[in-house]
XYZ file of C-alpha atoms in Angstrom:
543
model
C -60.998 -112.927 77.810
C -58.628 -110.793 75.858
C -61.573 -110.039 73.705
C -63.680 -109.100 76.335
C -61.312 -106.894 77.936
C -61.200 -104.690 74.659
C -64.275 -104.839 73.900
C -65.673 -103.028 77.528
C -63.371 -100.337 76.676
C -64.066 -100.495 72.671
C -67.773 -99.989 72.886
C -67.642 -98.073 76.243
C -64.777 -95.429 76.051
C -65.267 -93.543 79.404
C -64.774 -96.783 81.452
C -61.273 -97.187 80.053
C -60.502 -93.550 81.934
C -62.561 -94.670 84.958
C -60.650 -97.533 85.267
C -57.380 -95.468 84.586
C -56.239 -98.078 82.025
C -53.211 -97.749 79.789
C -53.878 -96.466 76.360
C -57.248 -95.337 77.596
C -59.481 -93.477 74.735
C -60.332 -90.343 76.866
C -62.507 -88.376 73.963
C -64.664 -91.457 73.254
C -67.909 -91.992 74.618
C -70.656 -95.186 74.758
C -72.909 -95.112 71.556
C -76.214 -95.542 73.926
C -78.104 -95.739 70.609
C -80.333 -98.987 69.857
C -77.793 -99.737 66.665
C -74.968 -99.058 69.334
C -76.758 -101.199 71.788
C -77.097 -104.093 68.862
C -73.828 -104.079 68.174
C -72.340 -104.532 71.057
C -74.659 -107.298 71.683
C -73.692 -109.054 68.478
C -70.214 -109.326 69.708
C -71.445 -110.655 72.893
C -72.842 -112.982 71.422
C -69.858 -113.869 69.503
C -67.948 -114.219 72.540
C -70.315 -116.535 74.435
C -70.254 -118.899 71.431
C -66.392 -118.937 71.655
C -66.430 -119.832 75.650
C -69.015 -122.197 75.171
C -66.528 -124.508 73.036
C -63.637 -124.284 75.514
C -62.358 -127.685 77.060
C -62.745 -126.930 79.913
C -60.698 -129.878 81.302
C -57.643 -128.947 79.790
C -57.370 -125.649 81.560
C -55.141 -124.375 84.296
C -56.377 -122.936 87.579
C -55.422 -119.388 86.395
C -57.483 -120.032 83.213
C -60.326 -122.304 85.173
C -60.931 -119.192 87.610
C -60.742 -116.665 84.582
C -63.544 -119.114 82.377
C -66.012 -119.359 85.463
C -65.930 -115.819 85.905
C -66.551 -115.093 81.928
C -68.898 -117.796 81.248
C -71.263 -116.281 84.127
C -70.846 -112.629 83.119
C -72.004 -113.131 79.478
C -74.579 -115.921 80.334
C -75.929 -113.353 82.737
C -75.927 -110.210 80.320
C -77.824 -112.565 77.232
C -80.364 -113.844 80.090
C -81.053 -110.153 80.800
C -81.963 -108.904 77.342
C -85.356 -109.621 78.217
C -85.376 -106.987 80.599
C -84.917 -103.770 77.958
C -83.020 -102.068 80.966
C -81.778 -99.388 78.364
C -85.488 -98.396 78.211
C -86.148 -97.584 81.466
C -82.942 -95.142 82.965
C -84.029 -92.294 83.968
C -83.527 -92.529 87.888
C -82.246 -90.989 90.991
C -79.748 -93.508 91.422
C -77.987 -94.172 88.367
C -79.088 -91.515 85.747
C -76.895 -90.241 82.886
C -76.158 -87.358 85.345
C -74.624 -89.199 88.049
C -73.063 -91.248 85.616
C -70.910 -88.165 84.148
C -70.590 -86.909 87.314
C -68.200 -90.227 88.004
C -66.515 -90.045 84.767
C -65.643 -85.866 85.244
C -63.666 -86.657 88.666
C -61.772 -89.170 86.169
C -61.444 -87.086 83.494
C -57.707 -86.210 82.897
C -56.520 -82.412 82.646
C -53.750 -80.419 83.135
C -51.775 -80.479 79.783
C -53.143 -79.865 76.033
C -54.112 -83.399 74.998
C -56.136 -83.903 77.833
C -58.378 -81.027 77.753
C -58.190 -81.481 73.875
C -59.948 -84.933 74.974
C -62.053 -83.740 77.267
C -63.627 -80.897 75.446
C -63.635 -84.055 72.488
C -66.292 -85.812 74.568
C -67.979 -83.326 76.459
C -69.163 -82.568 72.759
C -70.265 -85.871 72.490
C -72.271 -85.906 75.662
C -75.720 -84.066 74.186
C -76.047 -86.892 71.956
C -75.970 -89.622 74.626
C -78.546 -88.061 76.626
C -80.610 -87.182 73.293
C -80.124 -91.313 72.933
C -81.238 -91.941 76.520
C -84.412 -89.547 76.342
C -85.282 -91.399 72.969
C -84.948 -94.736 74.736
C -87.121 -93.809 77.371
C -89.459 -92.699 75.007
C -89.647 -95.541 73.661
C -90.025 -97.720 76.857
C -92.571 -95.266 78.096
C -94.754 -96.674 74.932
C -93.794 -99.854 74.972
C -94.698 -100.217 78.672
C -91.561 -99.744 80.563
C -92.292 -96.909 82.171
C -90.850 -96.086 85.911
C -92.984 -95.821 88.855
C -94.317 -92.181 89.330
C -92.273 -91.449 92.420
C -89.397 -92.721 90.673
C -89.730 -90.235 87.893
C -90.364 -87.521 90.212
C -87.277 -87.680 92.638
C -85.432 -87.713 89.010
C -86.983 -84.273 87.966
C -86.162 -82.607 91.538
C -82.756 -83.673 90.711
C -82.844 -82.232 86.885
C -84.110 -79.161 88.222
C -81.508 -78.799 91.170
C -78.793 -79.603 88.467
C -80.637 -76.631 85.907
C -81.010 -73.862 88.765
C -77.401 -74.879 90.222
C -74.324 -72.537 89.855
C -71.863 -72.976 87.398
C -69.336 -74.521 89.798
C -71.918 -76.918 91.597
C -72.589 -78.377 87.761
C -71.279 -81.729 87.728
C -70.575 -81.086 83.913
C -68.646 -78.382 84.923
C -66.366 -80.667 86.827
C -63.358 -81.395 84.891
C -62.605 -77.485 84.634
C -62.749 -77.443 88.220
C -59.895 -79.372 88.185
C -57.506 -77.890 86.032
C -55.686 -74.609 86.470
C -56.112 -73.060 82.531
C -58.656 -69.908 82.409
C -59.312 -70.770 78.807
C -59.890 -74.280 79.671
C -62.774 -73.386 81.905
C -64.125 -70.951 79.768
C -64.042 -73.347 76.495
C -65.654 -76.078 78.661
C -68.339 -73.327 80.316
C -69.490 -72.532 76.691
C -69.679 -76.621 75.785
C -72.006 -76.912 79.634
C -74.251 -74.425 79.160
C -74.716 -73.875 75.566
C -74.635 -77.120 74.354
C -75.179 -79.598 77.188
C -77.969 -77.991 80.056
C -80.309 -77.482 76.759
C -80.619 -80.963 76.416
C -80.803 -81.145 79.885
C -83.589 -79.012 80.408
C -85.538 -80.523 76.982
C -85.189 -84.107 79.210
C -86.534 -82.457 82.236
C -89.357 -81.068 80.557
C -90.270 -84.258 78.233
C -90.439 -86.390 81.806
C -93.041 -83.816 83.337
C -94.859 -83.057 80.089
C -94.713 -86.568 78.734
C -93.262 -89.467 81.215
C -94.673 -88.679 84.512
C -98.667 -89.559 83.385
C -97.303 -92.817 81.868
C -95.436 -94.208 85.187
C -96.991 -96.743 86.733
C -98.679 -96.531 90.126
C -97.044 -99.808 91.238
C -93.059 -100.560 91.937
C -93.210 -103.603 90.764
C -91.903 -104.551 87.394
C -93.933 -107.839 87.263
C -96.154 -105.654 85.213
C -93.819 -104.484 82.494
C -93.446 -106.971 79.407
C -92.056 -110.146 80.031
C -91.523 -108.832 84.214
C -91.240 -111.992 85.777
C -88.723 -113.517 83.634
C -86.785 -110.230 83.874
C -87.051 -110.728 87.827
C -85.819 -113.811 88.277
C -82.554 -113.296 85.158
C -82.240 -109.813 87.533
C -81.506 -111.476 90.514
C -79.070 -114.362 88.719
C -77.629 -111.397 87.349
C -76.989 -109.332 90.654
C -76.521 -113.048 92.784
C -74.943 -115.370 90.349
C -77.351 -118.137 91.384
C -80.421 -119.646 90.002
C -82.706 -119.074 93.009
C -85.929 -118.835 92.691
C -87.685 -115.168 94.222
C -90.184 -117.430 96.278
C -87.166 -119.320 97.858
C -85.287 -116.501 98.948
C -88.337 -114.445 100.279
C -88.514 -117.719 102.510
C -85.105 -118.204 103.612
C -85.101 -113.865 104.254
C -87.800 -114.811 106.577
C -86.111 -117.182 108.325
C -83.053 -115.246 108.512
C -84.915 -112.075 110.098
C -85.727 -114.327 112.798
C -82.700 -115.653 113.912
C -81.301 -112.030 113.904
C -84.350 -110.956 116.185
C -83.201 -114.072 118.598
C -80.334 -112.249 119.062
C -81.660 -108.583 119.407
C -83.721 -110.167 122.011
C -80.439 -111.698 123.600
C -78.633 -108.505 123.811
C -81.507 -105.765 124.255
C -82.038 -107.733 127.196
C -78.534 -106.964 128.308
C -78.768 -103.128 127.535
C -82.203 -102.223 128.429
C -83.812 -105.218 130.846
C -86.116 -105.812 127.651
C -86.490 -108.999 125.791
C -89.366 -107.755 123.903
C -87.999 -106.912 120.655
C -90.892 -104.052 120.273
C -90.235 -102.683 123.462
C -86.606 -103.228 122.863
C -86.868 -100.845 120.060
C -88.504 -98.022 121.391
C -86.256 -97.416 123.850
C -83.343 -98.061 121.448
C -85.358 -95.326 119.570
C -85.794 -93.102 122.766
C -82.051 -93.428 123.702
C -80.308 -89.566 122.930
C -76.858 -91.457 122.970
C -77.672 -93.203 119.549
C -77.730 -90.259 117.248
C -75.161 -87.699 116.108
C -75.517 -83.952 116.073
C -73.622 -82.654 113.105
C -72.964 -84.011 109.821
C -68.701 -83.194 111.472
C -69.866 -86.046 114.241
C -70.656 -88.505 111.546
C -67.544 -88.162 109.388
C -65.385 -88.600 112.306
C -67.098 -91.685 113.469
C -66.632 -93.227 110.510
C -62.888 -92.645 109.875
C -62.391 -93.458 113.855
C -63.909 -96.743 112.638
C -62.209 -97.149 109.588
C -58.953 -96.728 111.337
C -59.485 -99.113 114.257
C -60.418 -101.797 111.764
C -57.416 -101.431 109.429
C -55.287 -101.786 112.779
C -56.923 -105.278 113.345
C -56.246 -106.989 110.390
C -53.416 -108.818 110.786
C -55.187 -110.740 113.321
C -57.900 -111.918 110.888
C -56.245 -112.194 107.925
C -53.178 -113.173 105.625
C -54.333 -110.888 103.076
C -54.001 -107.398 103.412
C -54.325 -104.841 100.710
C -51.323 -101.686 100.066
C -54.147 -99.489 98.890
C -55.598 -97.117 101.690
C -59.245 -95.635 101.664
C -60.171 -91.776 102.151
C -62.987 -90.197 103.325
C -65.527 -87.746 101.590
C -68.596 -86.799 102.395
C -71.854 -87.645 100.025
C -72.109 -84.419 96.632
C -74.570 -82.531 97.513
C -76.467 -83.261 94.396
C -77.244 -86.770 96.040
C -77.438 -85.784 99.984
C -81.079 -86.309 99.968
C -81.375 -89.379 97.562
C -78.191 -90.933 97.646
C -76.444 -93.616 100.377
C -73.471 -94.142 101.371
C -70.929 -96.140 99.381
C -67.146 -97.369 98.260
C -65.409 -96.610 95.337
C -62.558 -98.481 93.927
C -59.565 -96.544 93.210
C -56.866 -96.948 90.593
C -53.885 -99.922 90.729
C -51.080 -96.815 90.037
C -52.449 -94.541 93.045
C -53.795 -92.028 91.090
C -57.016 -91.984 92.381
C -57.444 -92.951 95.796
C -60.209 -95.853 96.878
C -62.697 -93.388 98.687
C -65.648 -94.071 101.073
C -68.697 -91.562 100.232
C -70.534 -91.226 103.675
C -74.352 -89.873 103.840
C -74.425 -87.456 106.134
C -77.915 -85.907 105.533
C -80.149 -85.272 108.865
C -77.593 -86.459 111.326
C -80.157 -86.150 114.056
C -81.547 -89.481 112.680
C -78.102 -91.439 111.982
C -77.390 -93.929 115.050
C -73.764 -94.739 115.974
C -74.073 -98.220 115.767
C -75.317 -97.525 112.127
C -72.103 -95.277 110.698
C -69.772 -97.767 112.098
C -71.641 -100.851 110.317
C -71.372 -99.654 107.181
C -67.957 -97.916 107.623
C -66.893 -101.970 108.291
C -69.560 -102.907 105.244
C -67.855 -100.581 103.036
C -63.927 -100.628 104.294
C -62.213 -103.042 106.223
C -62.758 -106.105 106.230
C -65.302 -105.575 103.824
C -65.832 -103.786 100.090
C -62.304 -102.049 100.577
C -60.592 -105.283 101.401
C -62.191 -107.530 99.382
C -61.841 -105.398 96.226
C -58.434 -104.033 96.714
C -57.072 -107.027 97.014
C -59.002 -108.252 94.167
C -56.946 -105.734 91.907
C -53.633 -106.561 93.613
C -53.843 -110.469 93.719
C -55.417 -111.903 90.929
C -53.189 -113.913 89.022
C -55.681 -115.263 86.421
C -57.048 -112.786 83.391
C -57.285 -108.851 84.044
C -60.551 -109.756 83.236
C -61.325 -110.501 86.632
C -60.760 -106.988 88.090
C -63.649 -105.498 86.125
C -66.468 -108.512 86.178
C -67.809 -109.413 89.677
C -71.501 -110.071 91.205
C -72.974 -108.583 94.052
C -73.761 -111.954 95.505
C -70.321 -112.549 96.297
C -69.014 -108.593 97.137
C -72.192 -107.537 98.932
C -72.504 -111.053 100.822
C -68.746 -110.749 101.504
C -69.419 -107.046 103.267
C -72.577 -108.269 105.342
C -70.441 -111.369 106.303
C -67.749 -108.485 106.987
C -70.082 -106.924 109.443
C -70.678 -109.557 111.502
C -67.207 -110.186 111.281
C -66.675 -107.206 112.461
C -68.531 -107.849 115.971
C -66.101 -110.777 116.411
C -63.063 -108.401 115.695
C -63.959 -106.386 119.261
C -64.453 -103.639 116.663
C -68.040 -102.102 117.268
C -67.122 -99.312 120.524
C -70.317 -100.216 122.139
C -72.997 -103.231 122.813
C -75.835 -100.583 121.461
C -73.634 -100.431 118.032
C -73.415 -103.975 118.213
C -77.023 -104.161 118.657
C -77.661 -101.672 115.709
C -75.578 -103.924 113.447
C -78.035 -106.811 114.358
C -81.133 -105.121 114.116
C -79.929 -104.574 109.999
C -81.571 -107.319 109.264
C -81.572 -108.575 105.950
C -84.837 -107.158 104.596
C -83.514 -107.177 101.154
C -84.596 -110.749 100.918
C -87.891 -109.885 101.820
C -88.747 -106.387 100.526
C -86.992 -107.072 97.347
C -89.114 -110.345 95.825
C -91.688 -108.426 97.904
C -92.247 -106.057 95.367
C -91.566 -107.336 92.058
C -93.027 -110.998 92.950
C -95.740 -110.340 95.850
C -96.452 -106.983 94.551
C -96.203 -105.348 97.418
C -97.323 -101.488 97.253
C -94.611 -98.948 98.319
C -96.373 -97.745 101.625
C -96.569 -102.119 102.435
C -92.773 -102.256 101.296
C -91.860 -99.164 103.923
C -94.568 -99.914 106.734
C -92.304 -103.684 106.674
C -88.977 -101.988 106.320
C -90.184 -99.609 109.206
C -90.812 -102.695 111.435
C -87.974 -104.388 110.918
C -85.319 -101.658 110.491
C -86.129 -99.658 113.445
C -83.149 -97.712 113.665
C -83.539 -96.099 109.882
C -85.844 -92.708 109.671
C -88.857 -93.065 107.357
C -86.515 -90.958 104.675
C -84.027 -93.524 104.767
C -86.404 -96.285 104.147
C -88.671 -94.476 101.357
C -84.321 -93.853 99.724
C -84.456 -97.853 100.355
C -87.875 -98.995 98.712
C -86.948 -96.799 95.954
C -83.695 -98.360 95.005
C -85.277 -101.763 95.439
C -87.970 -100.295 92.963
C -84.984 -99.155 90.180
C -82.911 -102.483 91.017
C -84.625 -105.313 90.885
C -82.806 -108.106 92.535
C -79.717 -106.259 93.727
C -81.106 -106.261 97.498
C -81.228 -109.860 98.048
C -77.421 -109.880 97.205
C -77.020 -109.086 100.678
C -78.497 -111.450 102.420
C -78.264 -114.307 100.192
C -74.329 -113.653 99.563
C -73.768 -113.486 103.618
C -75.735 -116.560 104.292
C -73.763 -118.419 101.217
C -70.300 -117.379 103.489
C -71.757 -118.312 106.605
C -72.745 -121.606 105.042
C -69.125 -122.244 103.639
C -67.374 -121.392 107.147
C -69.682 -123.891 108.809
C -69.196 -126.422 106.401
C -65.066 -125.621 106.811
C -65.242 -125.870 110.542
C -67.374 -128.526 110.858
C -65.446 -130.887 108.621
C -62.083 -129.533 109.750
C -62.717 -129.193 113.814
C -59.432 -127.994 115.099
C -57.731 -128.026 111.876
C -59.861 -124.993 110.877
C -57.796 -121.816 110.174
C -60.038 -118.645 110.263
C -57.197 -116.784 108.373
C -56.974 -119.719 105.737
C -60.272 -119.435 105.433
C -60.692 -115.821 104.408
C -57.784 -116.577 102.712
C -59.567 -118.955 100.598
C -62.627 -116.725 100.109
C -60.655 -113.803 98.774
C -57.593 -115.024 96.640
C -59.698 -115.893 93.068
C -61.642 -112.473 93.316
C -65.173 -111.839 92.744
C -65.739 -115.090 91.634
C -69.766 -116.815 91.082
C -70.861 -117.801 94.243
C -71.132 -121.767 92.963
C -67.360 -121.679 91.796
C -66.612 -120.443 95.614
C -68.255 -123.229 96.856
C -66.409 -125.453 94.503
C -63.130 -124.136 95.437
C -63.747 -124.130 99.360
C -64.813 -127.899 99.047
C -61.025 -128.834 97.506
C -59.579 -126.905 99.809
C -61.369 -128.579 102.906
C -60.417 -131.840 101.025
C -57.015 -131.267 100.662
C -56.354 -130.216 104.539
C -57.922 -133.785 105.164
């Protein structure tokens, strides 16, 4: 674990300052390069050999939680070689540009060494994006191209970033933050002489070159070796073996049960149990929907705050660190969604909450306050935070997780949330239901049906009638770049609903909802199996 630990931060420098850790290496940078790529595989490799041999039988809990955690990381990482993710990048939501754009807001400045540092691997940065343009050349022959779409929503972005000012350049970013003229100018002269021409050579090679080579399809079953790269995708993103046909069966069956209850409660509202009918005039209803991007960022803190306050009622655990705030960079206003990021363990960077705010006329309240709980409290915020303050096995449990157990831990959160008295009306509450969990559908829909996009957003449309046709084509897309990470959602909150069943079935009146969460929370983001194994003893021992 030890190794592990120094080798993220070894082979990728910038995550060290991301993660604020001591001794960081703030002028190194991730060789993206195949050899780079190699080697850092070779010492995976080296690693998984060494946790393969442990005894597992003479380890304490600490170490028991800290070998599950690292057995499944690296197990996960070899299986998804076969996927040659490094060849296919280039995308609206995780390009190298809103990749640096993360690491600049970390960047440290304000004294000598650390704009020495910075200017260090700002000069590095045209050489990782040279690697990254040569790796998606390289997929682009091999067959790993990205859909068309895809690669066009990436060159609208390059070009935004090229014709941007100076000060709206997320390269630019670390000078905005310090108060030294020559600084800014040093940096300014790195940005636009040395950085935006490699910028603008990628932005040409993808509309000269890339764009005639991406495929008309999303789905990656037709890229080498695609269905074997779908199914290690989702063990990656879930950290369970399930099969794509099995949980575009169970999503099915889950999307129903929800629509029981829309039924239920649209009756209530509107008089309607037709779940059609029940939608249009959900649809029709002025009262849903927000008239300034100012409306929405108030809901969502106004949520925020009223779950914190309610805590103490649901759970033991409670994290110190607070969560800000900000609305989405404009870069990503028309692409991006909303989302939480961590912050650091010494307070030096606040945990934030990014909030989309783009065409508030189409953003429901019921909507902004689900994902405020999704996000916050008692989801993401919670679960995480605590995560860095509570873990007493390896360190190396703060920076390896799945999204089957932090994404099903949110949805469960929202739910949750409905049982907290924390949604301010029965139409929010009915937005939060009528979220179903499409992921399990639309995801293996597309990379194992092969579902076309305009089938994957004419379903979505259906099903998620209280998104705008812009917020589902944002959704199809990131299903087309992530492969598996949308079933995390459902799959994850139906795992925690399964576990709290099981608890208060066996239990009956012995069951502690607080204990519970209690129990769910205290190891971390730990493989959804391992959960299960640890919920079972503690059922057994309350016996």
């Amino acid at each position: 674990a030890d190794s592990y630990v120094s080798n993220m931060f070894k082979f990728h420098p910038e995550w060290g300052t991301y993660e604020g850790i001591e001794n960081a290496d703030h002028s190194g940078l991730t060789d993206n390069s195949v050899p780079g790529l190699r080697a850092e595989q070779c010492a995976e490799d080296l690693l998984f050999s060494l946790v393969k041999s442990v005894k597992v039988g003479e380890l304490s809990k600490n170490d028991l939680v800290t070998y599950n955690i690292l057995l499944e990381a690296l197990e996960s990482s070899i299986n998804m070689r076969i996927c040659n993710k490094h060849m296919w990048t280039i995308n609206p939501m995780d390009a190298f540009y809103i990749y640096f754009m993360y690491i600049g807001n970390s960047q440290p400045v304000n004294d000598s060494l650390s704009r020495e540092n910075a200017i260090a691997r700002w000069k590095k940065i045209p050489q990782y994006i040279e690697n990254d343009m040569e790796n998606n050349r390289c997929g682009m022959e091999e067959g790993y191209a990205l859909p068309k779409i895809i690669v066009s929503e990436a060159i609208d972005q390059l070009e935004q970033l090229i014709s941007g000012p100076l000060d709206e350049n997320i390269f630019y970013i670390p000078a905005m933050r310090d108060s030294s003229l020559a600084f800014k100018e040093e940096l300014k002269t790195v940005v636009l002489n040395e950085i935006m021409p490699v910028v603008e050579n990628y932005k040409v090679f993808l509309e000269t070159e890339y764009l005639e080579k991406g495929r008309p399809e999303l789905s990656i079953s037709t890229i080498p070796n695609g269905k074997e790269c779908y199914e290690a995708s989702i063990r990656s993103y879930t950290s369970l073996r399930e099969k794509p046909e099995v949980i575009f069966n169970c999503g099915q069956e889950a999307i129903a049960i929800r629509e029981k209850s829309i039924s239920e409660i649209g009756n209530e509202i509107y008089g309607i149990s037709e779940i059609p009918a029940i939608q249009k005039a959900f649809r029709a209803d002025k009262s849903n929907y927000f008239n300034s991007k100012e409306e929405i960022l108030e809901a969502a803190q106004a949520a925020i705050t009223s779950a914190k306050n309610k805590l103490p009622e649901y759970f033991n655990l409670i994290p110190k660190a607070d969560v800000i705030v900000e609305p989405i960079p404009e870069i990503e206003e028309k692409t991006g969604f909303s989302r939480y990021i961590p912050g650091l363990e010494d307070g030096s960077r606040p945990s934030v909450y990014i909030q989309q705010t783009y065409m508030p006329e189409t953003k429901t309240k019921g909507d902004i306050e689900t994902t405020a709980f999704h996000e916050t409290y008692p989801g993401h915020h919670l679960q995480i935070a605590l995560n860095r303050e509570l873990i007493k096995s390896h360190p190396v449990a703060k920076y390896l997780g799945n999204s089957g157990f932090t994404e099903g831990w949110a949805r469960y959160s929202e739910s949750l949330a409905a049982e907290m008295g924390l949604y301010t009306s029965e139409k929010s509450k009915l937005t939060m239901l009528m979220g179903l969990p499409t992921g399990m559908v639309v995801d293996p829909g597309i990379h194992y049906i092969n579902w076309t996009r305009e089938e994957a957003i004419e379903y979505t449309l259906q099903k998620q009638t209280t998104w705008s046709r812009v917020e589902v084509e944002q959704y199809v897309d990131r299903i087309a770049v992530m492969p598996g990470q949308m079933t995390t959602y459902g799959v994850g909150e139906m795992y925690f609903n399964f576990l709290r069943k099981k608890a208060e079935k066996e239990l009956g009146d012995r069951f502690d909802l607080k204990d519970f969460h209690g129990q769910c929370l205290k190891n971390g983001t730990i493989p959804l199996n391992f959960l299960k194994t640890e919920v079972e003893t503690w059922i057994k021992n309350q016996e």
